[in-house]
Coordinates of C-alpha atoms and ligand atoms in Angstrom, one line a residue:
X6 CA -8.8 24.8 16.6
X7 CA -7.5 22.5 18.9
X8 CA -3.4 21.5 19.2
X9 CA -3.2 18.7 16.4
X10 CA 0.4 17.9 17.3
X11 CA 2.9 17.3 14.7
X12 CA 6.1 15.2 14.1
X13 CA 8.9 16.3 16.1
X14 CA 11.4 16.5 12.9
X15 CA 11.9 15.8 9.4
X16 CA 13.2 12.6 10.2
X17 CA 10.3 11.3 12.0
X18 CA 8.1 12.2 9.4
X19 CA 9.9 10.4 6.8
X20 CA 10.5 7.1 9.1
X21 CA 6.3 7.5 9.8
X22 CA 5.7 8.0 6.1
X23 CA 7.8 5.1 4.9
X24 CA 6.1 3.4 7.8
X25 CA 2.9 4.0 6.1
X26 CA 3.9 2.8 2.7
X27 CA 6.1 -0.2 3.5
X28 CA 3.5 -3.2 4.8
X29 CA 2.0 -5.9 3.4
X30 CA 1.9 -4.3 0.3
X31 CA 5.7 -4.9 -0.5
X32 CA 5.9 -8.4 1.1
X33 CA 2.5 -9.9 0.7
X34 CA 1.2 -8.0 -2.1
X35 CA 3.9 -7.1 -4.3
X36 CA 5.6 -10.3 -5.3
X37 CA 2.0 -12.1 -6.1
X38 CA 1.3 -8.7 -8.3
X39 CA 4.4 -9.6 -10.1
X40 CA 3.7 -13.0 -10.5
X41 CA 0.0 -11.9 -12.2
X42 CA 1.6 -9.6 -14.5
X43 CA 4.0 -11.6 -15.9
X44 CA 7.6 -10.8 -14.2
X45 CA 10.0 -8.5 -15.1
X46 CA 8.7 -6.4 -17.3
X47 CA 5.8 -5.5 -14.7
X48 CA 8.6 -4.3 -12.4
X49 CA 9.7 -1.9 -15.3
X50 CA 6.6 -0.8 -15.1
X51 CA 6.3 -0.3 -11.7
X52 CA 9.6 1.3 -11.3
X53 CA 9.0 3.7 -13.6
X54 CA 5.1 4.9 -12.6
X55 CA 6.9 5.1 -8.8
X56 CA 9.0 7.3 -9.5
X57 CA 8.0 9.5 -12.7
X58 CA 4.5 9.5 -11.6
X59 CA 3.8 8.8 -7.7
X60 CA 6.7 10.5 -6.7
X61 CA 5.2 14.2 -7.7
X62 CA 1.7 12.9 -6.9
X63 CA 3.6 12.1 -3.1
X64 CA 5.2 15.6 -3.0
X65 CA 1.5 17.2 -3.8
X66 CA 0.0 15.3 -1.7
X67 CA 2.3 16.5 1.5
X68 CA 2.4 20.1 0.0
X69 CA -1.6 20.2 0.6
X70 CA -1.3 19.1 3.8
X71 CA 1.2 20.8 5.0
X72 CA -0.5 23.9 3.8
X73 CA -3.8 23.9 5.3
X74 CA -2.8 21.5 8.4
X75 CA -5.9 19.8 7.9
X76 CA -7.5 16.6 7.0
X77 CA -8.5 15.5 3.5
X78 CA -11.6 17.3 3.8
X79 CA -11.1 19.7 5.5
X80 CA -7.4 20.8 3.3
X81 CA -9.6 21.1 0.1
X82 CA -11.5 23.7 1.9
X83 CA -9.3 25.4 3.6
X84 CA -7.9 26.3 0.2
X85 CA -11.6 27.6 -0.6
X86 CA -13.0 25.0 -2.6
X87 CA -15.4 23.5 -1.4
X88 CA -16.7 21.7 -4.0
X89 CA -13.8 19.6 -4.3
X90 CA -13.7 18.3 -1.1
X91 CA -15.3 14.8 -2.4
X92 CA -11.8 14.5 -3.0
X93 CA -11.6 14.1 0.4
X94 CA -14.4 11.9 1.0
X95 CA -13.4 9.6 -1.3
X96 CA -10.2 9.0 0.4
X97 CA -11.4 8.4 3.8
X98 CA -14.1 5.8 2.2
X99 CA -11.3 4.2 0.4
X100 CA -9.0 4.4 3.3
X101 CA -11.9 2.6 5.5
X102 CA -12.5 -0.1 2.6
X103 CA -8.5 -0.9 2.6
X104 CA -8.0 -0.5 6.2
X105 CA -11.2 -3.4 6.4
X106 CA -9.4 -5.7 4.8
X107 CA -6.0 -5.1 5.4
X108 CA -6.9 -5.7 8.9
X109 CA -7.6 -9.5 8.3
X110 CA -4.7 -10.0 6.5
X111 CA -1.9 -8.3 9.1
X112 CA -4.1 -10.6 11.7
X113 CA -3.0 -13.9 9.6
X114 CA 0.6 -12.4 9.3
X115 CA 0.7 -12.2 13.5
X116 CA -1.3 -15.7 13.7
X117 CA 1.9 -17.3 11.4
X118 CA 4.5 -15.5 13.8
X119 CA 2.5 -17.5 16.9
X120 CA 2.0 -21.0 14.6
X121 CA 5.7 -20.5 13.4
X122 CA 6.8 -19.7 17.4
X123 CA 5.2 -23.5 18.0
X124 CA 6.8 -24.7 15.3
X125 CA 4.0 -25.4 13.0
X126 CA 6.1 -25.5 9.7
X127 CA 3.2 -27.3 8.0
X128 CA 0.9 -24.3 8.4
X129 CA 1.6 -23.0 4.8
X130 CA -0.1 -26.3 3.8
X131 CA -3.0 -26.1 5.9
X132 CA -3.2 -22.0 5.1
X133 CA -7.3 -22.9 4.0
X134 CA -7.9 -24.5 6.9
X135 CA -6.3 -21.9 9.3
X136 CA -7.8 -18.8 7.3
X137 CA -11.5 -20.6 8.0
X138 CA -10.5 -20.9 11.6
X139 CA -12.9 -17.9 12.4
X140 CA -12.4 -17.6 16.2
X141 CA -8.7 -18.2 15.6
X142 CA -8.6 -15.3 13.3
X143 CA -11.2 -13.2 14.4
X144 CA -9.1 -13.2 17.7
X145 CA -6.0 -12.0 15.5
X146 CA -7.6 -9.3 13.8
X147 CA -9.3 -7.9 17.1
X148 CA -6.2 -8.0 19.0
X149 CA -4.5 -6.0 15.5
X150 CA -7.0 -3.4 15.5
X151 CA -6.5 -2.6 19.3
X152 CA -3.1 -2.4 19.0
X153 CA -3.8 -0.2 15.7
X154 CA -6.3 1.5 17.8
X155 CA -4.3 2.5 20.8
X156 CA -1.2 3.6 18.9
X157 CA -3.2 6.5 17.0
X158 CA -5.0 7.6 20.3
X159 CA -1.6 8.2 21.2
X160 CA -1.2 11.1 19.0
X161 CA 1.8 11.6 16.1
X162 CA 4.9 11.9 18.0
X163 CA 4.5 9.6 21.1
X164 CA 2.6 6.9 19.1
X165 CA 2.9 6.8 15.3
X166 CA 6.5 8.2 15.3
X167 CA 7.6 5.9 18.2
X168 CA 6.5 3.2 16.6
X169 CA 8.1 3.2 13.3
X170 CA 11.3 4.2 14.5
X171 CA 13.8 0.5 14.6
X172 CA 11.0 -1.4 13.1
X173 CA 12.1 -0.8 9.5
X174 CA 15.6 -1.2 10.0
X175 CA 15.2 -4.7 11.4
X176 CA 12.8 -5.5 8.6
X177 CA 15.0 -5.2 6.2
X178 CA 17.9 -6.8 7.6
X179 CA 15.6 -9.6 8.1
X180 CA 14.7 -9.9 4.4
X181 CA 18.6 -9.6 2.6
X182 CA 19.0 -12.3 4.6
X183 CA 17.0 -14.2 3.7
X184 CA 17.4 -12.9 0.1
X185 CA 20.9 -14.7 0.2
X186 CA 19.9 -18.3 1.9
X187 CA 16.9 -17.9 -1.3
X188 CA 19.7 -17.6 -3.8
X189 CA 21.5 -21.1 -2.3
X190 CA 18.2 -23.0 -3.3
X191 CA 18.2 -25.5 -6.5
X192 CA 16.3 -23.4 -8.9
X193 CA 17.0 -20.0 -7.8
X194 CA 18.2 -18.8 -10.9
X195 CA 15.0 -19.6 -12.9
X196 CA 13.1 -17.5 -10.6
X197 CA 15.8 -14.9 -10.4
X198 CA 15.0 -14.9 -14.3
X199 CA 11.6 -14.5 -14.4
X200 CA 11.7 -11.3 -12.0
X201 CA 14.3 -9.4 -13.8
X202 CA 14.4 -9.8 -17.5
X203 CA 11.5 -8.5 -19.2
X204 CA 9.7 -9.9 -21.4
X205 CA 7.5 -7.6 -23.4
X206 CA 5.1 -9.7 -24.8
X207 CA 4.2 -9.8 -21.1
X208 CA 3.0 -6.1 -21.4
X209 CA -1.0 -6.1 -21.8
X210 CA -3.6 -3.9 -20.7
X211 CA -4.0 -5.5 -16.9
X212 CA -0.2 -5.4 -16.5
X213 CA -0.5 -1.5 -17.0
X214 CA -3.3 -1.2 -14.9
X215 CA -2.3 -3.4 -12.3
X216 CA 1.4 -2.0 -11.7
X217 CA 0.0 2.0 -11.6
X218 CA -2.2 0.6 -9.0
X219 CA 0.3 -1.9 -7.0
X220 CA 2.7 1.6 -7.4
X221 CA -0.2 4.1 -5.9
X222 CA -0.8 1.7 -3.2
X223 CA 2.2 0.3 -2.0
X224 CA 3.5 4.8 -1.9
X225 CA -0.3 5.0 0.0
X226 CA -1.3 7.4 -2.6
X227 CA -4.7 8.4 -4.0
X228 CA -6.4 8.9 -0.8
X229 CA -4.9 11.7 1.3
X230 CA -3.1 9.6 3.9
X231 CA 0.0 11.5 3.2
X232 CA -2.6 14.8 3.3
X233 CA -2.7 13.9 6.3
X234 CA 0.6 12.8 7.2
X235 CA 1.7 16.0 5.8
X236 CA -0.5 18.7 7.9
X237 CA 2.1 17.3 10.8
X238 CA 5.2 18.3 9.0
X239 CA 7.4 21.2 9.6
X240 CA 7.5 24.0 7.8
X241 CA 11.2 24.1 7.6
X242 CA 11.0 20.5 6.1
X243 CA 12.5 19.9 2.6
X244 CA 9.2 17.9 1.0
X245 CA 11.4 16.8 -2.1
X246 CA 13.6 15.0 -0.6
X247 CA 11.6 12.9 2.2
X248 CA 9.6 12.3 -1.0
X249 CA 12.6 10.9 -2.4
X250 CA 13.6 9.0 0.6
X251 CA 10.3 7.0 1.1
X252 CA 9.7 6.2 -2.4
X253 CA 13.3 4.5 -2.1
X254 CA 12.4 3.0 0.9
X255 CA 9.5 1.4 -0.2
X256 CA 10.6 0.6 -3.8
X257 CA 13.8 -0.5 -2.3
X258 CA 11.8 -3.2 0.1
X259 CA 9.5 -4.3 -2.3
X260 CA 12.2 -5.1 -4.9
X261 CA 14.4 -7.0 -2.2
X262 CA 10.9 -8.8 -1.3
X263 CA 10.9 -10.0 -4.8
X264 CA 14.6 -11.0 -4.8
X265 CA 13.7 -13.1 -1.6
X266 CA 10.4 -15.0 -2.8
X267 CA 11.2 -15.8 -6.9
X268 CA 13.8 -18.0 -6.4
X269 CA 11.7 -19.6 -3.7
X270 CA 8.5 -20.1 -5.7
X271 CA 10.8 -21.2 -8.6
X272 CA 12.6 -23.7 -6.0
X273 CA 8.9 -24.7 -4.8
X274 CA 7.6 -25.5 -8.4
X275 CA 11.0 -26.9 -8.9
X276 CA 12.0 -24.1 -12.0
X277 CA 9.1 -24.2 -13.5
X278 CA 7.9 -20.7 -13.3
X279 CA 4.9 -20.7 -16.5
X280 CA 2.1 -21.9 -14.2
X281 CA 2.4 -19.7 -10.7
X282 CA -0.1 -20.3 -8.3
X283 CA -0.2 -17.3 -6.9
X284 CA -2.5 -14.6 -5.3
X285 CA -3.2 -13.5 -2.1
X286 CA -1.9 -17.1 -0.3
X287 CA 1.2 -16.4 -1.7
X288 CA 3.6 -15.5 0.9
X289 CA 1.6 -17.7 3.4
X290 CA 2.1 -20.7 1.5
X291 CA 5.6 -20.5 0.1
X292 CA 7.6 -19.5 3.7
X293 CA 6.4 -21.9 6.3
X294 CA 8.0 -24.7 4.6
X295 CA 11.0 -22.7 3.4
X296 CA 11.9 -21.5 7.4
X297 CA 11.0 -26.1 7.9
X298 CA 13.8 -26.7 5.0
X299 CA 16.2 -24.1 7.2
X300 CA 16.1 -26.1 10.7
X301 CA 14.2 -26.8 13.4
X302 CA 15.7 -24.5 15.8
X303 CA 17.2 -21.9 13.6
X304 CA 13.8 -22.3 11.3
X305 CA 11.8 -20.9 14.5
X306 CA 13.6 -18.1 15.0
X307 CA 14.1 -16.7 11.7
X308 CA 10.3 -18.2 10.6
X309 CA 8.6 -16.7 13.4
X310 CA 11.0 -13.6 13.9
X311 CA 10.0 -12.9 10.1
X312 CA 6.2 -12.5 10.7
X313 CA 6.1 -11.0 13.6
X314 CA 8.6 -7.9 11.6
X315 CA 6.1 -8.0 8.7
X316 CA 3.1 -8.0 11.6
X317 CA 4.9 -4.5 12.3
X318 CA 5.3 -3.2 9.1
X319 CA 1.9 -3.9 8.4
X320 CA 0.9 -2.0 11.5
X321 CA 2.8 1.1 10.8
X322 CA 0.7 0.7 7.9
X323 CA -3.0 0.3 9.3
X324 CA -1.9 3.1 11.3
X325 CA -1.7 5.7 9.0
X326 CA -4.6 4.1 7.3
X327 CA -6.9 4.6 10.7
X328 CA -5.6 8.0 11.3
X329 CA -6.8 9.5 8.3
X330 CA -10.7 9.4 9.3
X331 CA -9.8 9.9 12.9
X332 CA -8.0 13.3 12.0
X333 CA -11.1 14.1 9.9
X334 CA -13.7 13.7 12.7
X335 CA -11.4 15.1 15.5
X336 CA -10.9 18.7 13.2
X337 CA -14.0 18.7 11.6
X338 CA -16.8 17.7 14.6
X339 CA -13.9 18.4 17.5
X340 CA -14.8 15.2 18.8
X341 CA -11.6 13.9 21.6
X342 CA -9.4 11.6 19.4
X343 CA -9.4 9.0 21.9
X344 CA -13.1 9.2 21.6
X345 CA -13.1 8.8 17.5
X346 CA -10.4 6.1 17.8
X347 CA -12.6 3.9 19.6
X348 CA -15.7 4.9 17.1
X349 CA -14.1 4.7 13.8
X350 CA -12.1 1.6 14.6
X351 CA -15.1 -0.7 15.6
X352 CA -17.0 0.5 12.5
X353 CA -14.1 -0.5 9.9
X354 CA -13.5 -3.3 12.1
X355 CA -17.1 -4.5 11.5
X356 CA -17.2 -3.4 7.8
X357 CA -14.4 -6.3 7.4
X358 CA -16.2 -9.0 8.9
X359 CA -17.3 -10.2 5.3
X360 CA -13.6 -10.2 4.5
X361 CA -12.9 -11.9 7.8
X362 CA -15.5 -14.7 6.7
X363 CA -14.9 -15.1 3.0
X364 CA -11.8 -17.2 3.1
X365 CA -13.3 -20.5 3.7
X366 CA -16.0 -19.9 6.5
X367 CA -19.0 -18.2 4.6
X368 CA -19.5 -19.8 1.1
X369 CA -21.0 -16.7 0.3
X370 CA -18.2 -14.2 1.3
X371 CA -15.7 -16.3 -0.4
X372 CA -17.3 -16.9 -3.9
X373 CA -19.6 -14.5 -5.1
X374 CA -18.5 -11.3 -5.9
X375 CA -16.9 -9.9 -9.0
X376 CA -13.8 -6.8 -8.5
X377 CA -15.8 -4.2 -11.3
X378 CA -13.3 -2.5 -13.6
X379 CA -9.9 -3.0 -13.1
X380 CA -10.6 -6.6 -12.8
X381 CA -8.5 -9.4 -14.4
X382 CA -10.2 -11.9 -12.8
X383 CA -13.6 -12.0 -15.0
X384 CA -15.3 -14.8 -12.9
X385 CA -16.3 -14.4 -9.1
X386 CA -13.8 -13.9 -6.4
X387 CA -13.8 -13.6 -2.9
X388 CA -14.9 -10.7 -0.5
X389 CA -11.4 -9.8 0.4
X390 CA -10.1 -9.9 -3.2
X391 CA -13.4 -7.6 -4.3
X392 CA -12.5 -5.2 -1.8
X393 CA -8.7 -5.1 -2.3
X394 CA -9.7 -4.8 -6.3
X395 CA -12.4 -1.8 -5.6
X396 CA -10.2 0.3 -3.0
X397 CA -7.2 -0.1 -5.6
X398 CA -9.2 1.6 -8.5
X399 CA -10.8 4.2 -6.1
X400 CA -6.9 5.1 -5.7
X401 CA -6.6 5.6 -9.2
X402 CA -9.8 8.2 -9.2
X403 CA -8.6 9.9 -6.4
X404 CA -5.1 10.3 -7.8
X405 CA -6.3 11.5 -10.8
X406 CA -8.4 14.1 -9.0
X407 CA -5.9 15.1 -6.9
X408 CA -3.3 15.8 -9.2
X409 CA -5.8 17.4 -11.6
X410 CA -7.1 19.8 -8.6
X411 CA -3.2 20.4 -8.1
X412 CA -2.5 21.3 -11.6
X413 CA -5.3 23.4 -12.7
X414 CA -7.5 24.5 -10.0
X415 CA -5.4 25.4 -7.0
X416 CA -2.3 25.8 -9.3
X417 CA 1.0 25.3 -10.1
X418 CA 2.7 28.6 -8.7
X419 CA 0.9 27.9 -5.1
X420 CA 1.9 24.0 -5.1
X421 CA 5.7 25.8 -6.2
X422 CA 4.9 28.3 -3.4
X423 CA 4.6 25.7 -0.6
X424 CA 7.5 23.1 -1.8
X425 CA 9.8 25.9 -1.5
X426 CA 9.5 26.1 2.1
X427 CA 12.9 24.2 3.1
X428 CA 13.9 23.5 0.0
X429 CA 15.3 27.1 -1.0
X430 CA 16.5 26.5 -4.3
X431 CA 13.4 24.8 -5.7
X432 CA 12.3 27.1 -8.1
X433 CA 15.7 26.0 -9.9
X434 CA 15.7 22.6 -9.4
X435 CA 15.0 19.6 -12.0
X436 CA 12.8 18.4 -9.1
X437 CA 10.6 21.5 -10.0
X438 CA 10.0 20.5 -14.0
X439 CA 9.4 16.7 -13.1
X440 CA 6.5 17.7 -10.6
X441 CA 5.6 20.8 -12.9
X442 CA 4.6 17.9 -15.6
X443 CA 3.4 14.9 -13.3
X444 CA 0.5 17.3 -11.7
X445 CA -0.1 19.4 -15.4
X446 CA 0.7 16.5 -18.2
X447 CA 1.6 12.9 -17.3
X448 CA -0.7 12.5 -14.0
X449 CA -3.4 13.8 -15.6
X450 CA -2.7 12.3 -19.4
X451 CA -1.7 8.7 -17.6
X452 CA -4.2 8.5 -15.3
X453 CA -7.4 9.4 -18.2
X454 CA -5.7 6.7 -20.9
X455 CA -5.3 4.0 -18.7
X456 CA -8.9 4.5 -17.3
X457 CA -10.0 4.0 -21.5
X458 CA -7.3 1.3 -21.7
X459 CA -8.9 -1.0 -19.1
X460 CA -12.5 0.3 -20.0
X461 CA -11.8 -0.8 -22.9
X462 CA -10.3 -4.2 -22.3
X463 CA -12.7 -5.3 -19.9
X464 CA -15.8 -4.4 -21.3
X465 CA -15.5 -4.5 -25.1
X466 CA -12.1 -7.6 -24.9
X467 CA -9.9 -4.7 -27.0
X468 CA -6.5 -4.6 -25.4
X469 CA -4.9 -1.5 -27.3
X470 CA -1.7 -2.2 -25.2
X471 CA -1.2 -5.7 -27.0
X472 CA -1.6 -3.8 -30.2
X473 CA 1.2 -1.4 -29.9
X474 CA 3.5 -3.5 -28.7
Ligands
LIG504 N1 1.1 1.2 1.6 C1 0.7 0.3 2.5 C2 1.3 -1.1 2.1 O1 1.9 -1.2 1.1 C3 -0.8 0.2 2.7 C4 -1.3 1.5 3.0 C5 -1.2 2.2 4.1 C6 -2.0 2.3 2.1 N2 -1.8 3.4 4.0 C7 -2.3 3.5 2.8 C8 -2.5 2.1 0.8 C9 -3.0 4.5 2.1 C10 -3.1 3.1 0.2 C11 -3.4 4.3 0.8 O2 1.1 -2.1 2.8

């Protein structure tokens, strides 16, 4: 086999891997999840499926990787079984359907750093019109697919690495402070509110579902990204605990994301926080006019600095999304990467066209499909929204399979066998029972129920949720 390459150290793993997670999903994704699912007590959820669920489904996914220093498909049979290597395939498919889509939206977040760098603080009100602007945004989501493109034929160390390294720091500066001037703002409180006291009467079959699935893909779980991520790493590497430090990353951004925009929707609907209009225009309405309120001078730079930061987030992200099928074909058909760069990313590019269209050009792309079962939304949506809906539950399937595989048919000694390389003392360590259950008990337990739970919500209207509680 050819030289794959790797990272050069642990830390440039975990800075690639947190790369990967934190993206649109924290900024854009997470706060309008929150807003569906009814506030605080869907970020109770969520904390708690990050980190008693994803977090051993994280550390199992890098421990297969790592082991077999292969791609999806190919790991599952280099451990010999073969037959479970639609594992695989079903996470390069979903990885393709997210990468589609995700595409179009990082192209809008660069297109709102340019409108934002003229000055166009009315864009958030005209966010239809510019989102049907197809040669506008077609442009955009070429020129992020190149630049997506060009970084993986670059290989892990000189491209992916590079690139993630100062990003995430300036990201986050970027948001606390913008977290504070939100908390100045009339209103604030009444936001602040609704994103951090619970309410339990919130708590109903879609809130379940949908924070699992806003948990599995904001950690890029479920579809071997971090397989592949992790047939890079060292083996000296401690897995645990760059597990642990990129679910903190990423939980940590998304929850200062939510701290930022609450108490600017709630300033927006002026405290009234029962009727959000929310969804996938969130963050693209809200901020223009927010950065307008801060100044006209100071408003452009921090407006337009904002996007472009979130443009880079999001393209550490469709980074690791692109290299998933390009590691596949380049050990599996030994094709040149530079070559299956250029191959794979013109096919996703063109399977997102319908999402590029359905938000206001086509009439048909933006009204007629319907997300099949973990949907809320029970009339039709929009291409985009289908495809985000689909590729979220394929996340679930392939989470559950891959922490079933983990736990019964590869087993737990040889997942114990490879986490102990760098971490010494694992067999010992609380770490050890807490991954021991996720991949043997809860994974497998959580991920079956909820699958009945929304089966049976949206197809026979029985929440069982709502009748606990
Ligand atoms: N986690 C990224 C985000 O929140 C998106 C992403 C990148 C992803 N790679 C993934 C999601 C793999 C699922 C699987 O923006």
């Amino acid at each position: 086999m050819a030289n794959r390459g790797g990272f050069t150290n642990k830390l440039g793993f975990i800075l690639a891997a947190a790369g990967s997670a934190v993206g649109l999903g924290n900024i854009w994704k997470f706060p309008f999840e929150v807003g569906d699912g009814g506030g605080a007590a869907f970020v109770v959820m969520y904390l708690a499926f990050c980190f008693l669920l994803c977090l051993p489904v994280m550390v199992t996914e890098i421990a297969i990787g790592r082991k077999t220093q292969r791609n999806p498909v190919g790991a599952f049979k280099a451990l010999g079984y073969k037959n479970w290597a639609f594992i695989g395939f079903l996470g390069i498919l979903c990885g393709v359907l997210i990468l589609s889509f995700y595409n179009v939206i990082a192209g809008w977040a660069f297109g709102y750093f340019i409108e934002l760098l003229m000055g166009n603080f009315e864009i958030g009100n005209n966010f239809s019109e510019f989102t049907s602007n197809i040669l506008k945004i077609g442009l955009y989501s070429i020129l992020f697919m190149g630049a997506t493109a060009f970084i993986v034929s670059k290989g892990i160390s000189g491209g992916i690495e590079r690139a993630a390294k100062m990003l995430m720091p300036a990201l986050i500066i970027m948001i606390s402070c913008l977290v504070i001037y939100s908390f100045t703002l009339p209103h604030a409180i009444e936001g602040l509110k609704f994103y951090l006291i619970p309410d339990l009467s919130k708590i109903d079959g879609n809130a379940v579902s949908g924070a699992l699935r806003q948990a599995f893909f904001s950690l890029s779980l479920g579809m071997g990204a971090l397989i592949t991520y992790g047939s890079y790493v060292g083996k000296n590497d401690n897995i645990v605990s760059s597990a642990v430090y990129i679910t903190l990353t990423d939980v940590g951004i998304a929850f200062i994301a939510g701290l930022m925009m609450f108490p600017l929707v709630a300033f927006n609907n002026m405290g009234d926080m029962t009727n959000l209009q929310s969804g996938p225009g969130l963050i693209f309405v809200t901020l223009p006019s927010v950065f307008g309120n801060i100044g006209p001078v100071l408003g452009v730079i921090i407006g337009a600095f904002f996007f472009l930061l979130l443009s880079f987030a999001a393209l550490t992200s469709t980074v690791s999304l692109l290299e998933v099928p390009v590691a596949y074909i380049v050990d599996e058909f030994n094709v040149r990467r530079a070559r299956a760069v250029i191959l794979v990313a013109t096919i996703i590019f063109i399977i997102g066209l319908p999402s590029l269209l359905g938000n206001g050009y086509s009439d048909f792309f933006s009204n007629a499909f319907t997300i099949p079962f973990f949907s809320d939304q029970p009339s039709s949506s929009d291409f985009l929204s289908f495809m985000a809906g689909t590729a979220d539950t394929l996340l679930l399937f392939g989470g559950f399979f891959i922490v079933l595989f983990a736990g019964y048919i590869w087993k737990k000694h040889n997942l114990d066998e490879e986490i102990s390389f760098g971490y010494a003392n694992y067999k010992n360590s609380f770490a050890r029972i807490l991954i021991n259950l996720g991949v043997t008990v809860v994974g497998p337990i959580l991920l079956f129920l909820l699958f009945i739970v929304v089966v049976l919500n949206n197809f026979f209207g029985i929440d069982l949720i709502q009748k606990i509680f």
